[in-house]
Short mmCIF file of C-alpha atoms and ligand atoms in Angstrom, two decimals:
data_model
loop_
_atom_site.label_atom_id
_atom_site.label_comp_id
_atom_site.label_asym_id
_atom_site.label_seq_id
_atom_site.Cartn_x
_atom_site.Cartn_y
_atom_site.Cartn_z
CA MET A 1 154.76 116.55 77.70
CA SER A 2 155.43 118.89 81.07
CA ALA A 3 154.15 122.43 80.48
CA ALA A 4 155.84 123.66 83.22
CA ILE A 5 158.13 127.05 82.49
CA TRP A 6 161.32 127.52 84.47
CA PHE A 7 162.38 130.98 85.75
CA MET A 8 165.88 131.04 87.12
CA ALA A 9 165.25 128.20 89.78
CA MET A 10 161.51 128.66 90.00
CA GLN A 11 158.62 126.63 88.72
CA PHE A 12 155.28 128.00 87.06
CA GLU A 13 152.93 125.40 85.78
CA PRO A 14 149.78 127.27 84.42
CA HIS A 15 146.41 126.19 84.89
CA VAL A 16 142.80 127.09 84.49
CA ASN A 17 141.22 125.07 87.52
CA PRO A 18 143.22 124.81 90.82
CA PRO A 19 144.51 121.30 90.83
CA ASP A 20 142.52 119.26 93.48
CA ASP A 21 145.46 118.96 95.95
CA THR A 22 146.96 122.51 95.87
CA ASP A 23 147.92 124.34 99.09
CA HIS A 24 145.30 127.36 99.59
CA ASP A 25 146.90 128.51 102.26
CA HIS A 26 149.73 130.02 100.58
CA ALA A 27 148.89 131.96 97.51
CA HIS A 28 150.07 134.83 95.66
CA TRP A 29 147.43 137.31 94.67
CA ILE A 30 148.61 139.48 91.27
CA ILE A 31 145.57 142.03 91.85
CA VAL A 32 145.83 144.63 88.53
CA ARG A 33 144.08 147.23 86.56
CA SER A 34 145.11 148.90 83.85
CA GLY A 35 148.69 148.12 83.40
CA HIS A 36 149.27 148.53 87.17
CA VAL A 37 149.72 146.29 89.90
CA VAL A 38 149.29 146.13 93.78
CA ILE A 39 152.42 145.54 95.93
CA GLU A 40 152.69 145.43 99.40
CA ALA A 41 153.95 149.06 100.46
CA GLY A 42 157.73 148.97 101.52
CA ALA A 43 157.82 144.99 101.44
CA GLY A 44 158.06 144.84 97.49
CA SER A 45 156.47 141.93 96.91
CA LEU A 46 152.98 141.06 95.65
CA PRO A 47 150.26 140.24 97.74
CA PHE A 48 150.66 137.04 99.52
CA GLY A 49 148.35 134.41 102.19
CA SER A 50 145.48 132.37 102.31
CA GLU A 51 142.65 135.42 101.66
CA PRO A 52 143.16 137.70 98.80
CA PRO A 53 143.59 141.52 99.96
CA ALA A 54 139.98 142.78 101.40
CA SER A 55 140.45 145.24 98.26
CA ALA A 56 140.22 142.28 95.76
CA THR A 57 136.75 142.54 95.20
CA GLY A 58 136.66 142.05 91.11
CA PRO A 59 136.66 138.90 89.12
CA HIS A 60 139.44 136.21 90.18
CA HIS A 61 141.33 133.68 87.47
CA PHE A 62 143.39 131.09 88.27
CA LEU A 63 146.83 131.33 86.42
CA GLY A 64 148.73 128.31 87.88
CA LEU A 65 150.95 127.06 90.26
CA LEU A 66 154.51 128.95 91.12
CA ASP A 67 156.54 126.44 92.96
CA GLY A 68 153.44 124.50 94.24
CA ARG A 69 151.64 127.54 95.35
CA PRO A 70 148.66 128.88 93.95
CA VAL A 71 148.80 132.00 91.51
CA TRP A 72 145.54 134.58 90.86
CA ALA A 73 144.71 137.20 89.14
CA VAL A 74 142.42 139.62 90.08
CA ASP A 75 141.13 142.26 88.26
CA LEU A 76 140.98 145.63 90.42
CA PRO A 77 137.61 147.43 89.56
CA ASP A 78 138.14 150.90 88.30
CA GLU A 79 136.13 152.29 91.40
CA ASP A 80 138.00 150.60 94.11
CA GLU A 81 140.93 152.06 95.72
CA PRO A 82 144.06 150.07 97.43
CA HIS A 83 144.00 149.93 100.82
CA ASP A 84 146.92 152.28 102.38
CA TRP A 85 149.44 149.06 102.82
CA HIS A 86 149.49 148.83 99.50
CA GLU A 87 150.82 150.81 96.25
CA LEU A 88 149.75 150.23 92.70
CA VAL A 89 152.85 150.25 90.47
CA HIS A 90 152.64 150.34 86.55
CA LEU A 91 153.96 147.17 85.37
CA ARG A 92 157.26 148.54 83.87
CA SER A 93 158.16 150.06 86.89
CA LEU A 94 157.35 146.97 89.03
CA TYR A 95 160.44 145.24 86.95
CA THR A 96 162.81 146.57 89.49
CA ARG A 97 160.61 146.03 92.37
CA VAL A 98 159.30 142.05 92.34
CA PRO A 99 161.48 139.22 91.67
CA GLU A 100 161.66 138.50 87.81
CA PRO A 101 159.37 135.51 88.17
CA GLU A 102 156.46 137.69 89.68
CA TRP A 103 156.76 140.44 87.10
CA MET A 104 156.51 137.67 84.50
CA LEU A 105 153.49 136.45 86.03
CA ALA A 106 152.17 140.23 86.67
CA GLY A 107 152.81 140.64 82.64
CA ARG A 108 150.39 137.56 82.34
CA ALA A 109 147.69 138.58 84.75
CA GLU A 110 147.28 141.96 83.26
CA GLN A 111 146.84 140.43 79.95
CA ILE A 112 144.19 137.65 81.27
CA ILE A 113 142.47 140.24 82.97
CA GLN A 114 142.54 143.14 80.22
CA TRP A 115 140.73 140.23 78.03
CA ASP A 116 138.07 139.03 80.39
CA ARG A 117 137.08 142.66 80.76
CA THR A 118 136.76 143.48 76.80
CA HIS A 119 135.31 140.45 75.94
CA ARG A 120 131.67 140.32 77.96
CA TYR A 121 129.52 140.53 75.43
CA CYS A 122 129.75 138.10 71.83
CA GLY A 123 131.53 139.61 68.93
CA ARG A 124 129.44 137.10 66.70
CA CYS A 125 125.85 138.02 68.39
CA GLY A 126 126.29 140.22 70.90
CA SER A 127 125.01 137.67 73.91
CA GLU A 128 126.60 137.88 77.28
CA THR A 129 129.30 135.64 77.16
CA GLU A 130 130.42 133.26 80.22
CA LEU A 131 133.77 131.79 81.22
CA HIS A 132 134.52 128.24 80.19
CA GLN A 133 134.67 125.99 82.71
CA ASN A 134 137.98 124.17 81.26
CA ASP A 135 139.69 126.30 78.67
CA ARG A 136 140.92 129.99 79.04
CA ALA A 137 137.57 130.92 76.82
CA ARG A 138 134.86 133.13 77.43
CA GLN A 139 132.07 131.09 75.21
CA CYS A 140 128.63 132.75 73.57
CA PRO A 141 125.64 130.88 75.26
CA ALA A 142 123.50 131.57 72.43
CA CYS A 143 126.05 130.76 69.67
CA GLY A 144 128.52 129.02 71.00
CA PHE A 145 131.30 131.50 69.69
CA LEU A 146 134.70 131.30 71.59
CA ALA A 147 136.90 134.24 72.39
CA TYR A 148 140.18 133.37 73.84
CA PRO A 149 142.92 135.92 75.25
CA ARG A 150 144.40 138.02 72.52
CA LEU A 151 147.79 137.84 71.23
CA ALA A 152 149.38 140.43 68.60
CA PRO A 153 152.67 138.50 67.56
CA ALA A 154 155.44 141.36 66.58
CA VAL A 155 158.94 140.72 65.20
CA ILE A 156 161.99 142.76 66.65
CA VAL A 157 164.88 142.77 64.78
CA LEU A 158 169.09 143.71 65.43
CA VAL A 159 170.20 144.05 61.53
CA GLU A 160 174.21 144.19 61.28
CA ARG A 161 175.91 145.16 58.81
CA ASP A 162 179.69 143.80 57.65
CA ASP A 163 181.65 146.74 59.31
CA GLY A 164 179.86 145.23 62.56
CA LYS A 165 177.32 148.11 62.80
CA ILE A 166 174.16 148.06 63.82
CA LEU A 167 171.19 149.61 62.56
CA LEU A 168 168.92 151.70 65.26
CA ALA A 169 165.89 154.21 64.96
CA HIS A 170 164.59 156.65 67.22
CA GLY A 171 160.53 155.77 67.03
CA ARG A 172 158.57 158.71 66.87
CA GLN A 173 156.30 157.17 69.82
CA PHE A 174 159.68 156.91 71.97
CA PRO A 175 160.18 159.51 74.80
CA GLY A 176 163.11 161.79 74.37
CA ARG A 177 166.16 160.87 72.27
CA PHE A 178 166.06 157.36 72.67
CA PHE A 179 166.97 154.66 69.91
CA SER A 180 166.24 151.15 69.61
CA THR A 181 165.97 148.07 67.22
CA LEU A 182 163.16 147.85 64.35
CA ALA A 183 160.14 146.22 65.23
CA GLY A 184 156.47 145.30 63.80
CA PHE A 185 153.21 143.88 64.18
CA VAL A 186 153.13 140.43 61.78
CA GLU A 187 150.05 140.52 59.57
CA PRO A 188 147.55 138.07 59.06
CA GLY A 189 148.55 135.45 56.44
CA GLU A 190 152.12 136.26 57.25
CA GLY A 191 154.98 134.52 58.10
CA LEU A 192 158.15 135.55 60.58
CA GLU A 193 160.73 136.11 58.00
CA THR A 194 158.75 138.14 56.18
CA CYS A 195 157.48 140.55 58.52
CA VAL A 196 161.21 141.02 59.85
CA GLU A 197 161.70 141.72 55.32
CA ARG A 198 158.82 143.86 55.20
CA GLU A 199 159.22 145.86 58.46
CA ILE A 200 162.56 147.05 57.88
CA LYS A 201 162.26 147.38 54.00
CA GLU A 202 159.03 149.81 55.09
CA GLU A 203 160.32 151.53 57.78
CA VAL A 204 163.80 151.91 56.68
CA GLY A 205 164.30 151.16 53.04
CA ILE A 206 167.10 148.43 53.02
CA ASP A 207 167.15 144.75 52.62
CA VAL A 208 167.94 141.78 54.74
CA THR A 209 169.33 138.47 54.54
CA ASP A 210 170.43 135.95 57.43
CA ILE A 211 167.34 136.09 59.03
CA THR A 212 167.65 133.92 62.51
CA TYR A 213 165.89 133.07 65.08
CA PHE A 214 167.20 135.03 68.48
CA GLY A 215 164.61 134.29 71.01
CA SER A 216 161.13 135.47 72.12
CA GLN A 217 158.99 137.43 74.86
CA PRO A 218 155.97 138.42 76.23
CA TRP A 219 155.44 141.78 76.31
CA PRO A 220 152.08 142.61 78.10
CA PHE A 221 151.84 146.15 76.55
CA PRO A 222 149.04 145.54 76.20
CA HIS A 223 149.44 141.90 74.57
CA SER A 224 152.11 141.64 72.04
CA LEU A 225 154.45 138.17 72.05
CA MET A 226 157.66 139.58 71.15
CA ILE A 227 159.91 137.45 68.56
CA GLY A 228 163.71 138.45 68.35
CA PHE A 229 165.52 138.16 65.18
CA ASN A 230 168.93 138.70 63.80
CA ALA A 231 169.68 139.73 60.49
CA ARG A 232 172.30 141.31 57.91
CA TYR A 233 172.01 144.41 55.65
CA ALA A 234 171.82 143.07 52.31
CA GLY A 235 171.69 146.23 50.16
CA GLY A 236 169.67 149.70 50.02
CA GLU A 237 170.11 153.47 51.23
CA LEU A 238 168.59 154.73 54.66
CA GLU A 239 165.28 155.90 53.69
CA ILE A 240 163.01 156.50 56.74
CA GLN A 241 159.39 156.22 56.75
CA GLU A 242 158.75 159.63 58.68
CA GLU A 243 155.21 158.80 60.16
CA GLU A 244 156.99 155.81 62.42
CA ILE A 245 160.70 156.72 62.47
CA VAL A 246 162.28 160.04 63.84
CA GLU A 247 165.74 159.06 62.49
CA ALA A 248 167.80 156.25 62.12
CA GLY A 249 171.53 155.11 62.06
CA TRP A 250 174.76 152.72 61.89
CA PHE A 251 176.27 152.70 65.07
CA GLY A 252 179.12 150.44 66.31
CA PRO A 253 179.94 149.26 70.01
CA ASP A 254 181.81 152.53 70.80
CA GLU A 255 179.13 155.12 69.57
CA LEU A 256 175.66 154.04 70.69
CA PRO A 257 173.25 156.21 71.64
CA PRO A 258 170.78 155.96 74.49
CA CYS A 259 169.06 152.54 73.76
CA PRO A 260 167.69 149.58 75.82
CA ARG A 261 169.81 147.55 78.14
CA GLY A 262 169.70 144.56 80.21
CA ALA A 263 167.40 141.80 80.34
CA MET A 264 163.92 143.47 80.97
CA SER A 265 163.22 143.66 77.01
CA ILE A 266 164.14 141.62 74.45
CA ALA A 267 165.55 144.53 72.55
CA GLY A 268 168.05 144.84 75.58
CA ARG A 269 168.86 141.60 75.25
CA LEU A 270 169.76 141.88 71.43
CA ILE A 271 171.86 144.53 72.14
CA ASP A 272 173.65 143.02 75.07
CA HIS A 273 174.27 139.54 72.92
CA TRP A 274 175.85 141.84 69.84
CA LEU A 275 177.83 143.63 72.40
CA ALA A 276 179.14 140.65 73.75
CA ASN A 277 180.03 139.07 70.99
ZN1 ZN B 301 126.81 134.65 70.27
#
């Protein structure tokens, strides 16, 4: 089975090490630090070429091949400044600056670099870890413990009522008056459908039914995997959990408050899909 991932017309094949026949003359360099990515100022693209830019002195990780071209993630040390022909852009703003495949790979690079930075010591015995030769893992030479990149699965749910209105909430962490679909992290030992039911009940006090899978999206803020669902209202009155939610309500297509739209986030895709139907 091919592990290739298709983005529009471009094909990405993940690898831990470069295949023997890799053409190293044409490489993408994704240089990241704390959620920020280096791009060529003006050009609006990730650095590209046979050598990494001079500022890329930190640890390198091979990510794979994008249309046959190698893609490297590079840690930009905290003390290093990118050169003046480069710009350091936050991952969220990067979405509108580079093609979507490059944005997706920048999110992957950020997660690999953050994992690599935060797993230098064994969580079991405290020894310094080393990169595993063939797997995306750091291994402890003393006790053999393996640390893989962290992923935090979270459900995100568009709840619709029989009158065609959807549930949107203004979360406490949102800037300004902004609403979105409800979301929450999956707990250890919990299935996704159970998590959907629990999160909705905890945050707004209602019951849902007809939970159906919509799609998923890596969300590198900092290492989530968002798993989208549609669900139908099944009963109960809105009663918000005030620690997390400021306001929640039912909205029809013509009365939407400020909320995500477009393909950057799965919340935007859920809302656009509901509007289109
Ligand atoms: Zn150890």
